Tab-separated table of C-alpha atoms and ligand atoms in Angstrom:
chain	number	residue	atom	x	y	z
A	895	MET	CA	159.224	102.736	131.652
A	896	LYS	CA	157.708	99.664	130.164
A	897	ALA	CA	159.119	97.141	127.498
A	898	LYS	CA	157.964	94.085	125.800
A	899	LEU	CA	160.001	91.231	124.315
A	900	THR	CA	159.057	88.021	122.577
A	901	LEU	CA	160.893	84.989	122.403
A	902	HIS	CA	159.863	81.703	120.508
A	903	LYS	CA	161.760	78.472	120.729
A	904	GLU	CA	161.739	77.988	116.789
A	905	PHE	CA	162.746	81.477	115.895
A	906	SER	CA	166.357	81.205	115.992
A	907	ILE	CA	169.245	83.309	114.715
A	908	GLY	CA	171.795	80.735	114.817
A	909	GLU	CA	173.990	78.481	117.081
A	910	THR	CA	176.894	80.255	119.185
A	911	ASP	CA	180.390	78.912	118.081
A	912	LYS	CA	182.299	78.096	121.178
A	913	ARG	CA	185.000	80.571	119.867
A	914	LEU	CA	182.724	83.467	120.324
A	915	PHE	CA	183.785	83.591	123.916
A	916	GLY	CA	187.424	84.307	123.330
A	917	SER	CA	189.957	86.934	124.575
A	918	PHE	CA	193.422	88.030	123.621
A	919	ILE	CA	196.996	88.102	125.147
A	920	GLU	CA	199.530	90.265	123.459
A	921	HIS	CA	203.074	90.810	124.331
A	922	LEU	CA	202.283	94.464	125.396
A	923	GLY	CA	202.776	96.088	128.776
A	924	ARG	CA	202.134	93.711	131.784
A	925	ALA	CA	199.870	91.226	129.893
A	926	VAL	CA	202.501	88.326	129.911
A	927	TYR	CA	205.266	89.318	132.318
A	928	THR	CA	203.698	90.038	135.796
A	929	GLY	CA	200.286	89.303	134.254
A	930	ILE	CA	199.937	85.765	133.480
A	931	TYR	CA	203.496	84.797	134.029
A	932	GLU	CA	205.593	85.928	136.873
A	933	PRO	CA	208.364	83.321	138.153
A	934	GLY	CA	208.953	83.857	141.802
A	935	HIS	CA	205.550	85.166	142.466
A	936	PRO	CA	204.038	83.443	145.743
A	937	ASP	CA	201.200	82.033	143.737
A	938	ALA	CA	203.158	80.995	140.565
A	939	ASP	CA	203.390	77.366	139.536
A	940	GLY	CA	206.699	75.597	138.523
A	941	SER	CA	206.403	77.196	135.027
A	942	GLY	CA	206.122	80.610	136.508
A	943	PHE	CA	202.333	80.825	135.536
A	944	ARG	CA	200.320	82.776	138.193
A	945	ASN	CA	197.622	80.500	139.627
A	946	ASP	CA	195.584	83.257	140.947
A	947	VAL	CA	195.413	84.722	137.352
A	948	ALA	CA	194.648	81.319	135.796
A	949	SER	CA	191.828	80.868	138.296
A	950	LEU	CA	190.196	84.141	137.078
A	951	VAL	CA	190.693	83.286	133.521
A	952	LYS	CA	188.952	79.865	134.199
A	953	GLU	CA	186.226	81.675	135.955
A	954	LEU	CA	185.637	83.766	132.772
A	955	ASN	CA	185.305	80.401	130.896
A	956	VAL	CA	187.346	81.916	127.983
A	957	SER	CA	187.276	79.432	125.015
A	958	VAL	CA	190.032	80.720	122.758
A	959	ILE	CA	192.887	83.090	123.086
A	960	ARG	CA	194.746	85.150	120.469
A	961	TYR	CA	198.446	85.411	120.706
A	962	PRO	CA	201.127	87.065	120.523
A	963	GLY	CA	199.562	90.165	118.937
A	964	GLY	CA	198.342	92.621	117.896
A	965	ASN	CA	200.661	95.292	116.723
A	966	PHE	CA	203.552	93.315	118.354
A	967	VAL	CA	203.170	90.357	115.970
A	968	SER	CA	204.152	92.440	112.992
A	969	GLY	CA	207.754	92.742	114.293
A	970	TYR	CA	208.012	89.471	116.133
A	971	ASN	CA	210.474	86.586	115.122
A	972	TRP	CA	208.750	83.692	116.634
A	973	GLU	CA	212.216	81.876	116.432
A	974	ASN	CA	213.513	84.156	119.105
A	975	GLY	CA	210.893	82.906	121.561
A	976	VAL	CA	211.699	79.156	121.556
A	977	GLY	CA	214.536	77.027	122.800
A	978	PRO	CA	216.566	77.425	126.089
A	979	ILE	CA	215.348	80.556	127.801
A	980	GLU	CA	218.815	81.822	128.889
A	981	GLN	CA	219.919	81.880	125.170
A	982	ARG	CA	216.795	83.886	124.011
A	983	PRO	CA	217.652	87.329	122.778
A	984	MET	CA	216.354	90.685	124.241
A	985	ARG	CA	214.844	92.482	121.253
A	986	LEU	CA	213.428	95.860	120.774
A	987	ASP	CA	209.627	95.886	120.147
A	988	LEU	CA	209.009	98.757	117.731
A	989	ALA	CA	205.245	98.564	118.083
A	990	TRP	CA	205.071	99.639	121.700
A	991	GLY	CA	208.648	101.060	122.236
A	992	THR	CA	209.532	98.390	124.775
A	993	LYS	CA	212.121	95.732	125.390
A	994	GLU	CA	211.153	92.102	124.829
A	995	SER	CA	213.192	89.511	126.697
A	996	ASN	CA	211.536	86.488	124.941
A	997	ARG	CA	211.599	84.634	128.185
A	998	PHE	CA	208.005	83.702	127.301
A	999	GLY	CA	207.127	82.322	123.708
A	1000	THR	CA	205.070	79.999	121.711
A	1001	ASN	CA	205.596	76.903	123.813
A	1002	GLU	CA	205.109	78.732	127.119
A	1003	PHE	CA	201.877	80.018	125.677
A	1004	ALA	CA	200.606	76.869	124.463
A	1005	ALA	CA	201.319	75.275	127.913
A	1006	TRP	CA	199.555	78.150	129.512
A	1007	ALA	CA	196.416	78.119	127.357
A	1008	LYS	CA	196.178	74.408	128.210
A	1009	LYS	CA	196.263	75.303	131.922
A	1010	VAL	CA	193.309	77.599	131.468
A	1011	ASN	CA	191.439	75.150	129.168
A	1012	ALA	CA	191.384	77.496	126.235
A	1013	GLU	CA	192.240	77.004	122.579
A	1014	VAL	CA	195.119	79.015	120.943
A	1015	MET	CA	194.501	81.419	118.063
A	1016	MET	CA	198.034	82.093	116.784
A	1017	ALA	CA	198.954	85.238	114.641
A	1018	VAL	CA	201.801	85.146	112.122
A	1019	ASN	CA	203.960	88.176	111.292
A	1020	LEU	CA	203.159	89.287	107.812
A	1021	GLY	CA	204.859	92.675	108.507
A	1022	THR	CA	208.709	92.184	108.830
A	1023	GLN	CA	208.199	88.393	108.116
A	1024	GLY	CA	206.199	86.504	105.547
A	1025	ALA	CA	205.164	83.135	104.021
A	1026	ASP	CA	208.415	81.315	105.004
A	1027	ALA	CA	208.388	82.180	108.598
A	1028	ALA	CA	204.648	81.557	108.736
A	1029	ARG	CA	204.939	77.968	107.362
A	1030	ASN	CA	207.849	77.297	109.552
A	1031	LEU	CA	205.812	78.098	112.593
A	1032	VAL	CA	202.979	75.862	111.409
A	1033	GLU	CA	205.488	73.113	110.944
A	1034	TYR	CA	206.955	73.737	114.301
A	1035	CYS	CA	203.507	73.851	116.111
A	1036	ASN	CA	201.572	71.200	114.347
A	1037	PHE	CA	203.852	68.727	112.434
A	1038	PRO	CA	204.325	65.448	114.397
A	1039	GLY	CA	208.109	64.987	113.725
A	1040	GLY	CA	210.639	63.893	111.102
A	1041	SER	CA	211.081	67.447	109.662
A	1042	PHE	CA	213.341	70.247	110.584
A	1043	TYR	CA	211.026	72.526	112.549
A	1044	SER	CA	208.893	69.641	114.173
A	1045	ASP	CA	212.143	68.037	115.356
A	1046	LEU	CA	213.382	71.394	116.620
A	1047	ARG	CA	210.075	71.425	118.681
A	1048	ARG	CA	210.962	68.016	119.983
A	1049	SER	CA	214.353	68.989	120.720
A	1050	HIS	CA	212.849	71.749	122.902
A	1051	GLY	CA	211.112	69.042	124.900
A	1052	ILE	CA	207.820	69.232	123.320
A	1053	ASP	CA	207.134	65.896	121.881
A	1054	LYS	CA	203.367	66.149	120.775
A	1055	PRO	CA	202.484	68.747	118.347
A	1056	HIS	CA	200.376	71.678	119.756
A	1057	GLY	CA	197.682	71.114	117.069
A	1058	ILE	CA	196.866	74.940	116.542
A	1059	LYS	CA	193.688	75.144	114.398
A	1060	LEU	CA	193.114	78.820	114.110
A	1061	TRP	CA	195.714	81.278	112.553
A	1062	CYS	CA	195.608	84.886	111.816
A	1063	LEU	CA	197.352	86.225	108.741
A	1064	GLY	CA	198.847	89.244	110.329
A	1065	ASN	CA	197.318	92.069	112.339
A	1066	GLU	CA	195.706	95.311	111.243
A	1067	MET	CA	197.912	95.510	108.073
A	1068	ASP	CA	195.883	98.604	106.779
A	1069	GLY	CA	197.068	100.882	109.678
A	1070	PRO	CA	199.937	103.221	109.061
A	1071	TRP	CA	200.989	102.454	112.833
A	1072	GLN	CA	201.529	98.902	111.832
A	1073	ILE	CA	205.199	97.644	111.362
A	1074	CYS	CA	205.378	97.199	107.591
A	1075	SER	CA	201.652	98.248	106.710
A	1076	ARG	CA	200.481	97.495	103.264
A	1077	THR	CA	198.000	98.421	100.750
A	1078	ALA	CA	195.055	96.122	100.233
A	1079	ASP	CA	196.639	94.674	97.054
A	1080	GLU	CA	200.164	94.329	98.544
A	1081	TYR	CA	198.603	92.606	101.571
A	1082	GLY	CA	196.253	90.349	99.618
A	1083	ARG	CA	199.015	89.075	97.632
A	1084	ALA	CA	201.356	88.416	100.410
A	1085	ALA	CA	198.576	86.761	102.603
A	1086	VAL	CA	197.516	84.519	99.723
A	1087	GLU	CA	200.921	83.191	99.522
A	1088	ALA	CA	201.296	82.606	103.179
A	1089	ALA	CA	197.915	81.082	103.280
A	1090	LYS	CA	198.771	78.402	100.583
A	1091	VAL	CA	202.059	77.295	102.260
A	1092	MET	CA	200.507	77.201	105.702
A	1093	LYS	CA	197.540	75.187	104.588
A	1094	TRP	CA	199.872	72.949	102.433
A	1095	THR	CA	201.838	72.304	105.731
A	1096	ASP	CA	198.544	71.558	107.677
A	1097	PRO	CA	195.545	71.448	105.676
A	1098	SER	CA	193.296	71.239	108.842
A	1099	ILE	CA	194.009	74.824	109.947
A	1100	GLU	CA	191.631	77.744	109.533
A	1101	LEU	CA	192.768	81.203	108.510
A	1102	VAL	CA	191.630	84.566	109.424
A	1103	ALA	CA	192.396	87.381	107.020
A	1104	CYS	CA	192.795	91.025	108.090
A	1105	GLY	CA	189.830	93.246	107.680
A	1106	SER	CA	189.992	96.915	108.465
A	1107	SER	CA	191.401	98.070	111.711
A	1108	PHE	CA	188.196	99.841	112.582
A	1109	SER	CA	185.159	100.945	110.551
A	1110	GLY	CA	186.482	104.524	110.615
A	1111	MET	CA	189.476	103.732	108.517
A	1112	PRO	CA	189.492	105.757	105.208
A	1113	THR	CA	189.903	102.528	103.210
A	1114	PHE	CA	187.262	100.716	104.953
A	1115	GLY	CA	185.046	98.743	102.581
A	1116	ASP	CA	187.531	98.964	99.639
A	1117	TRP	CA	190.033	97.173	101.836
A	1118	GLU	CA	187.860	94.264	102.568
A	1119	ARG	CA	186.585	93.991	98.976
A	1120	THR	CA	190.199	94.049	97.533
A	1121	VAL	CA	191.661	91.761	100.156
A	1122	LEU	CA	188.886	89.218	99.576
A	1123	ASP	CA	189.326	89.383	95.807
A	1124	HIS	CA	192.756	87.769	96.528
A	1125	LEU	CA	191.957	85.662	99.707
A	1126	TYR	CA	188.279	84.518	99.395
A	1127	ASP	CA	189.159	81.043	98.476
A	1128	HIS	CA	191.974	80.632	101.035
A	1129	ALA	CA	190.582	82.413	104.209
A	1130	ASP	CA	187.845	81.054	106.396
A	1131	HIS	CA	187.114	84.421	108.346
A	1132	ILE	CA	187.856	88.050	108.079
A	1133	SER	CA	188.723	90.061	111.187
A	1134	LEU	CA	187.007	93.195	112.650
A	1135	HIS	CA	188.272	95.312	115.402
A	1136	THR	CA	186.458	97.978	117.425
A	1137	TYR	CA	187.323	99.957	120.664
A	1138	PHE	CA	184.868	102.467	122.228
A	1139	ALA	CA	185.551	105.577	124.123
A	1140	ASN	CA	183.615	108.093	126.147
A	1141	ARG	CA	185.933	111.132	125.795
A	1142	ASP	CA	183.283	113.908	126.258
A	1143	ASN	CA	181.525	112.121	129.119
A	1144	ASP	CA	178.259	111.752	127.164
A	1145	VAL	CA	176.983	108.376	128.659
A	1146	PRO	CA	173.804	108.028	126.576
A	1147	ASN	CA	175.754	108.378	123.352
A	1148	PHE	CA	178.505	105.966	124.651
A	1149	LEU	CA	175.824	103.442	125.440
A	1150	ALA	CA	174.467	103.793	121.977
A	1151	ARG	CA	177.893	102.771	120.285
A	1152	SER	CA	176.899	98.947	120.056
A	1153	LEU	CA	174.532	100.136	117.152
A	1154	GLU	CA	177.809	101.155	115.363
A	1155	MET	CA	179.279	97.751	116.035
A	1156	ASP	CA	176.057	96.044	114.545
A	1157	ARG	CA	176.221	98.067	111.557
A	1158	PHE	CA	180.064	97.340	111.172
A	1159	ILE	CA	179.305	93.679	111.361
A	1160	LYS	CA	176.427	93.737	108.846
A	1161	THR	CA	178.497	95.885	106.310
A	1162	VAL	CA	181.332	93.426	106.467
A	1163	ALA	CA	179.117	90.460	105.969
A	1164	GLY	CA	177.603	92.269	102.998
A	1165	ILE	CA	180.923	92.852	101.377
A	1166	CYS	CA	181.861	89.118	101.951
A	1167	ASP	CA	178.636	88.135	100.210
A	1168	LEU	CA	179.350	90.567	97.287
A	1169	VAL	CA	182.767	88.916	96.770
A	1170	LYS	CA	181.055	85.511	97.170
A	1171	VAL	CA	178.687	86.315	94.301
A	1172	LYS	CA	181.378	87.763	92.222
A	1173	LYS	CA	183.377	84.683	92.605
A	1174	ASN	CA	180.426	82.452	92.249
A	1175	SER	CA	181.600	80.749	95.344
A	1176	LYS	CA	179.701	78.218	97.513
A	1177	LYS	CA	181.657	79.146	100.541
A	1178	THR	CA	180.256	81.706	103.101
A	1179	LEU	CA	183.059	83.665	104.759
A	1180	HIS	CA	182.692	84.082	108.620
A	1181	LEU	CA	183.504	86.942	110.713
A	1182	SER	CA	186.224	87.079	113.446
A	1183	PHE	CA	185.579	89.867	115.831
A	1184	ASP	CA	189.034	89.472	117.288
A	1185	GLU	CA	189.476	92.727	119.129
A	1186	TRP	CA	186.595	94.482	120.823
A	1187	ASN	CA	186.407	96.455	124.092
A	1188	VAL	CA	186.334	99.955	125.766
A	1189	TRP	CA	189.770	101.652	125.455
A	1190	TYR	CA	190.586	105.324	126.385
A	1191	HIS	CA	191.226	105.753	130.028
A	1192	SER	CA	194.868	105.031	129.820
A	1193	ASN	CA	195.551	107.130	126.653
A	1194	GLU	CA	197.179	110.256	128.647
A	1195	ALA	CA	199.031	107.913	131.187
A	1196	ASP	CA	200.607	105.951	128.253
A	1197	LYS	CA	202.092	109.043	126.850
A	1198	LYS	CA	204.345	109.411	129.939
A	1199	ILE	CA	205.665	105.871	129.887
A	1200	GLU	CA	209.517	105.505	129.497
A	1201	LYS	CA	210.509	103.960	126.316
A	1202	TRP	CA	212.585	100.852	126.062
A	1203	THR	CA	211.684	99.366	129.344
A	1204	GLU	CA	210.566	95.782	129.918
A	1205	ALA	CA	206.836	95.189	130.666
A	1206	PRO	CA	205.849	98.871	131.594
A	1207	PRO	CA	202.237	99.409	132.719
A	1208	LEU	CA	200.828	100.243	129.113
A	1209	LEU	CA	197.081	100.316	128.352
A	1210	GLU	CA	196.096	99.858	131.890
A	1211	ASP	CA	192.437	101.140	131.639
A	1212	ILE	CA	190.551	100.976	134.889
A	1213	TYR	CA	187.008	100.299	133.960
A	1214	THR	CA	183.803	101.995	135.205
A	1215	MET	CA	180.267	100.969	135.545
A	1216	ALA	CA	179.262	102.768	132.390
A	1217	ASP	CA	181.968	100.822	130.632
A	1218	ALA	CA	180.476	97.498	131.782
A	1219	LEU	CA	177.264	98.404	130.336
A	1220	VAL	CA	178.984	99.064	127.033
A	1221	ALA	CA	180.706	95.843	127.201
A	1222	GLY	CA	177.372	94.221	127.792
A	1223	CYS	CA	175.777	95.891	124.855
A	1224	MET	CA	178.826	94.739	122.660
A	1225	LEU	CA	178.268	91.250	123.885
A	1226	ILE	CA	174.556	91.245	123.197
A	1227	THR	CA	175.595	92.504	119.528
A	1228	LEU	CA	177.950	89.718	119.034
A	1229	LEU	CA	175.202	87.129	120.207
A	1230	LYS	CA	172.608	88.749	117.923
A	1231	ASN	CA	175.115	88.167	114.904
A	1232	ALA	CA	176.012	84.557	115.984
A	1233	ASP	CA	174.977	83.438	112.416
A	1234	ARG	CA	177.933	85.248	110.956
A	1235	VAL	CA	180.524	85.974	113.812
A	1236	LYS	CA	182.004	82.813	114.700
A	1237	ILE	CA	185.163	84.094	116.543
A	1238	ALA	CA	185.217	86.999	119.022
A	1239	CYS	CA	188.011	88.022	121.306
A	1240	LEU	CA	187.636	90.582	124.195
A	1241	ALA	CA	190.898	92.672	123.820
A	1242	GLN	CA	192.598	91.990	126.089
A	1243	LEU	CA	192.572	89.517	128.974
A	1244	VAL	CA	195.042	90.577	131.713
A	1245	ASN	CA	196.400	93.942	132.688
A	1246	VAL	CA	196.191	95.550	129.243
A	1247	ILE	CA	192.688	96.938	128.481
A	1248	ALA	CA	191.578	93.840	130.598
A	1249	PRO	CA	188.845	92.260	132.635
A	1250	ILE	CA	191.788	90.908	134.899
A	1251	MET	CA	194.314	93.053	136.673
A	1252	THR	CA	197.385	92.052	138.764
A	1253	GLU	CA	199.778	93.723	141.063
A	1254	LYS	CA	203.553	92.636	140.357
A	1255	GLY	CA	204.321	90.421	143.320
A	1256	GLY	CA	200.668	91.134	144.820
A	1257	GLY	CA	197.083	90.200	144.292
A	1258	SER	CA	194.742	90.026	141.422
A	1259	TRP	CA	191.296	91.392	140.809
A	1260	ARG	CA	188.193	91.679	138.599
A	1261	GLN	CA	187.420	94.838	136.689
A	1262	THR	CA	183.778	95.716	135.958
A	1263	ILE	CA	183.671	94.529	132.585
A	1264	PHE	CA	184.810	91.105	133.948
A	1265	TYR	CA	181.149	90.334	134.918
A	1266	PRO	CA	179.094	90.926	131.587
A	1267	PHE	CA	181.815	88.717	129.884
A	1268	MET	CA	181.609	85.855	132.366
A	1269	ASP	CA	177.944	85.842	132.338
A	1270	VAL	CA	177.771	85.626	128.524
A	1271	SER	CA	180.515	83.102	128.308
A	1272	ARG	CA	178.765	80.867	131.108
A	1273	TYR	CA	175.104	81.292	130.190
A	1274	GLY	CA	175.207	82.446	126.506
A	1275	ARG	CA	176.141	79.304	124.756
A	1276	GLY	CA	173.351	77.603	122.645
A	1277	THR	CA	170.692	78.759	120.122
A	1278	VAL	CA	170.424	82.519	119.928
A	1279	LEU	CA	166.745	83.522	119.564
A	1280	ARG	CA	165.387	86.463	117.488
A	1281	CYS	CA	164.114	88.953	120.166
A	1282	PRO	CA	161.901	91.621	118.891
A	1283	VAL	CA	161.550	94.375	121.652
A	1284	THR	CA	158.990	97.161	121.916
A	1285	VAL	CA	160.382	100.036	123.997
A	1286	ASP	CA	160.863	103.813	123.762
A	1287	LYS	CA	163.822	105.151	122.013
A	1288	TYR	CA	166.130	108.186	122.276
A	1289	ASP	CA	168.365	110.245	120.234
A	1290	SER	CA	171.972	111.001	121.303
A	1291	LYS	CA	174.586	113.184	119.728
A	1292	GLU	CA	175.569	110.712	117.028
A	1293	PHE	CA	172.793	108.090	117.087
A	1294	CYS	CA	168.984	108.222	116.528
A	1295	ASP	CA	166.312	105.850	117.593
A	1296	VAL	CA	168.359	104.116	120.275
A	1297	PRO	CA	166.196	101.555	122.140
A	1298	TYR	CA	166.351	101.996	125.899
A	1299	LEU	CA	166.400	98.179	126.206
A	1300	GLU	CA	169.035	96.116	124.421
A	1301	ALA	CA	168.141	92.361	124.836
A	1302	VAL	CA	168.731	88.889	123.435
A	1303	GLY	CA	167.643	85.320	124.465
A	1304	VAL	CA	169.741	82.177	124.223
A	1305	HIS	CA	168.141	78.659	124.439
A	1306	ASN	CA	170.452	75.910	125.643
A	1307	PRO	CA	168.653	72.674	124.946
A	1308	GLU	CA	171.441	70.568	126.678
A	1309	LYS	CA	170.938	72.330	129.919
A	1310	ASN	CA	167.209	72.891	129.336
A	1311	GLU	CA	167.911	76.565	130.087
A	1312	LEU	CA	166.737	79.789	128.494
A	1313	THR	CA	168.605	83.038	129.464
A	1314	ILE	CA	167.711	86.606	128.543
A	1315	PHE	CA	170.582	89.180	128.597
A	1316	ALA	CA	169.449	92.749	128.787
A	1317	VAL	CA	171.027	96.283	129.321
A	1318	ASN	CA	168.679	98.964	130.488
A	1319	ARG	CA	170.217	102.097	128.829
A	1320	ASN	CA	167.825	104.512	130.782
A	1321	LEU	CA	169.952	106.196	133.300
A	1322	ASN	CA	167.081	107.321	135.400
A	1323	GLU	CA	164.187	104.925	135.183
A	1324	ALA	CA	163.641	101.132	135.727
A	1325	ILE	CA	162.266	99.050	132.873
A	1326	GLN	CA	159.278	96.992	133.843
A	1327	LEU	CA	159.878	94.028	131.425
A	1328	GLU	CA	157.276	91.781	130.056
A	1329	ALA	CA	158.665	88.894	128.165
A	1330	GLU	CA	156.383	86.547	126.146
A	1331	MET	CA	157.960	83.113	125.765
A	1332	SER	CA	156.385	80.392	123.371
A	1333	GLY	CA	157.242	76.882	122.510
A	1334	PHE	CA	159.360	76.084	125.708
A	1335	GLY	CA	156.670	74.434	127.817
A	1336	ASP	CA	156.677	75.274	131.616
A	1337	ILE	CA	159.397	77.850	132.757
A	1338	ARG	CA	160.665	78.729	135.988
A	1339	ILE	CA	163.102	81.389	137.025
A	1340	ILE	CA	166.534	80.251	138.394
A	1341	GLU	CA	167.732	83.747	139.165
A	1342	HIS	CA	168.078	87.281	137.923
A	1343	ARG	CA	171.718	88.584	138.222
A	1344	VAL	CA	172.089	92.373	138.190
A	1345	LEU	CA	175.153	94.436	137.690
A	1346	GLN	CA	174.293	98.075	138.789
A	1347	ASN	CA	175.884	100.949	140.594
A	1348	SER	CA	174.118	104.385	140.659
A	1349	ASP	CA	177.664	105.973	140.286
A	1350	LEU	CA	178.456	105.232	136.703
A	1351	ASP	CA	182.197	106.049	137.329
A	1352	ALA	CA	182.467	103.410	140.283
A	1353	CYS	CA	185.414	101.111	139.561
A	1354	ASN	CA	186.829	98.091	141.259
A	1355	SER	CA	190.349	97.775	142.693
A	1356	VAL	CA	192.471	95.174	144.314
A	1357	SER	CA	191.004	96.123	147.808
A	1358	GLN	CA	187.431	96.765	146.885
A	1359	GLU	CA	184.780	95.445	144.481
A	1360	LYS	CA	182.215	98.367	144.177
A	1361	VAL	CA	180.775	96.777	141.055
A	1362	LYS	CA	179.716	93.224	141.400
A	1363	PRO	CA	176.521	91.141	140.528
A	1364	VAL	CA	173.683	90.909	142.972
A	1365	VAL	CA	171.405	87.932	142.650
A	1366	HIS	CA	167.790	88.103	143.029
A	1367	THR	CA	165.443	85.104	143.233
A	1368	ALA	CA	161.846	84.892	141.952
A	1369	GLY	CA	159.046	86.602	143.880
A	1370	THR	CA	160.345	89.975	144.207
A	1371	ALA	CA	160.050	92.875	141.650
A	1372	GLU	CA	163.753	92.292	140.758
A	1373	GLY	CA	163.520	88.599	140.963
A	1374	GLY	CA	160.615	88.546	138.621
A	1375	LYS	CA	157.634	86.208	138.105
A	1376	ILE	CA	156.079	83.935	135.566
A	1377	GLU	CA	152.472	83.504	134.774
A	1378	GLU	CA	151.189	81.575	131.749
A	1379	ASN	CA	154.608	81.710	130.147
A	1380	GLN	CA	154.794	85.507	130.578
A	1381	LEU	CA	157.804	86.808	132.566
A	1382	THR	CA	157.540	90.177	134.413
A	1383	VAL	CA	160.695	91.648	135.867
A	1384	SER	CA	162.036	94.913	136.778
A	1385	LEU	CA	165.419	96.051	135.320
A	1386	PRO	CA	166.993	98.833	137.296
A	1387	PRO	CA	168.248	102.034	135.726
A	1388	ALA	CA	171.643	101.627	133.952
A	1389	SER	CA	172.049	97.961	134.568
A	1390	TRP	CA	173.350	94.771	133.178
A	1391	ASN	CA	170.799	91.891	133.592
A	1392	VAL	CA	170.976	88.192	133.305
A	1393	ILE	CA	167.639	86.364	133.794
A	1394	ARG	CA	168.334	82.754	134.014
A	1395	LEU	CA	165.301	80.381	133.471
A	1396	VAL	CA	164.951	76.535	133.508
A	1397	LEU	CA	162.523	74.848	131.203
A	1398	VAL	CA	160.623	72.151	133.265
B	1529	AHR	O1	194.753	95.760	121.636
B	1529	AHR	C1	195.743	96.802	121.495
B	1529	AHR	C2	196.049	97.040	120.067
B	1529	AHR	O2	194.923	97.404	119.471
B	1529	AHR	C3	196.524	95.911	119.282
B	1529	AHR	O3	197.890	95.673	119.311
B	1529	AHR	C4	196.223	96.283	117.902
B	1529	AHR	O4	195.936	95.167	117.090
B	1529	AHR	C5	195.010	97.260	117.950
B	1529	AHR	O5	195.172	98.442	117.332
């Protein structure tokens, strides 16, 4: 199969925000305990943070990490997670039916985030708590000293404020599963009052309002419009969440799901702009896609988990080659919407629907989805270019006109690099790609990284990496060649591709 794409240096969609390459750690399952934090593990540092896991997080080059939830945050009293560890209470986590020891809390997370070179994105509890606890947490984290909560932080041994810039006003407050969920008007009112006192405490912070839990919610659309009627002037971003599944083992349909993600983004952007017009506002609201991933493999196993245990193995999806392709399509979709989506978090980071897995007391390893994220996070920063593609299309069970090739280009002027990310959705045929590149001067191929396995169910494990990138260099069909600024390269069937080019 043949495909053509065109890239021109001047035809840009927008710049990537560094927070587009984020992830998420929730107090859920083994994300924290025996994930990032395991005192006594042979590879743990003096604070109990696992060095092997920290190295893998750094490999992913994660820019921002959302914490502490997710559903967990709507029942979390942050005050339980600070101060002397031995005095912290064991609490019931009603979101996931587990026990929370609070041995790890705000200060431990801020220290860990620093260790992995990531910024913190903190969520406040707008379920069981509200404006008062939220402003106290901002004061605890960000005020230098000389007030009750900033001095409390200092008494806990943290002299300098954490300086957390990004705050979520609750989590999925439209969902009936959420602890103290609300109607859009109830949430909008509560969130406005929380937003005011949080920004009065620290005017430099940015706030993320809760959008719908996913685009299939019965209130989707009305929720955003009503919430923004209240919050437009106070919030800086609105959240979107999406998890995809392949329950009926229909891979072509599964691979097309990113079209739904694109539609979701454009619809929410449209609603934001409608409210902007209504309010006669000069401000454009940005989107925070702060939960995205594949999630379904662990659904049955999770039903068998014993309740009220500490750090049980919840949501431990083992990802396949097909899942990595879907993650790749989702990443390309985020890049293509970089003008509007400024924050995105792969949910989650360790053990819980995660690119990184650990064994308690043992090793750690990279799942299949690790690689597309790492590639985009390493090579996808810069100016995203419009990328018109000519290729055959297919119809699947739920989607029409699905292009066999999903692709985008990113120009990084600082590094003098141009990178093409591409997924070949054709399960049987390679795509012979011709890419016409203008305005860049002379171009050379650095490498073509390919993630492929003819078994779409292939997974990785602690002992074997069946799905990992193979690197091709120029000259071969897979490595590609450039003649007069036209790249020709072969993209294997059902593959994730990163074509790295240098401008000379
Ligand atoms: O990421 C797992 C859960 O998915 C989060 O806790 C919640 O926000 C979403 O429903």
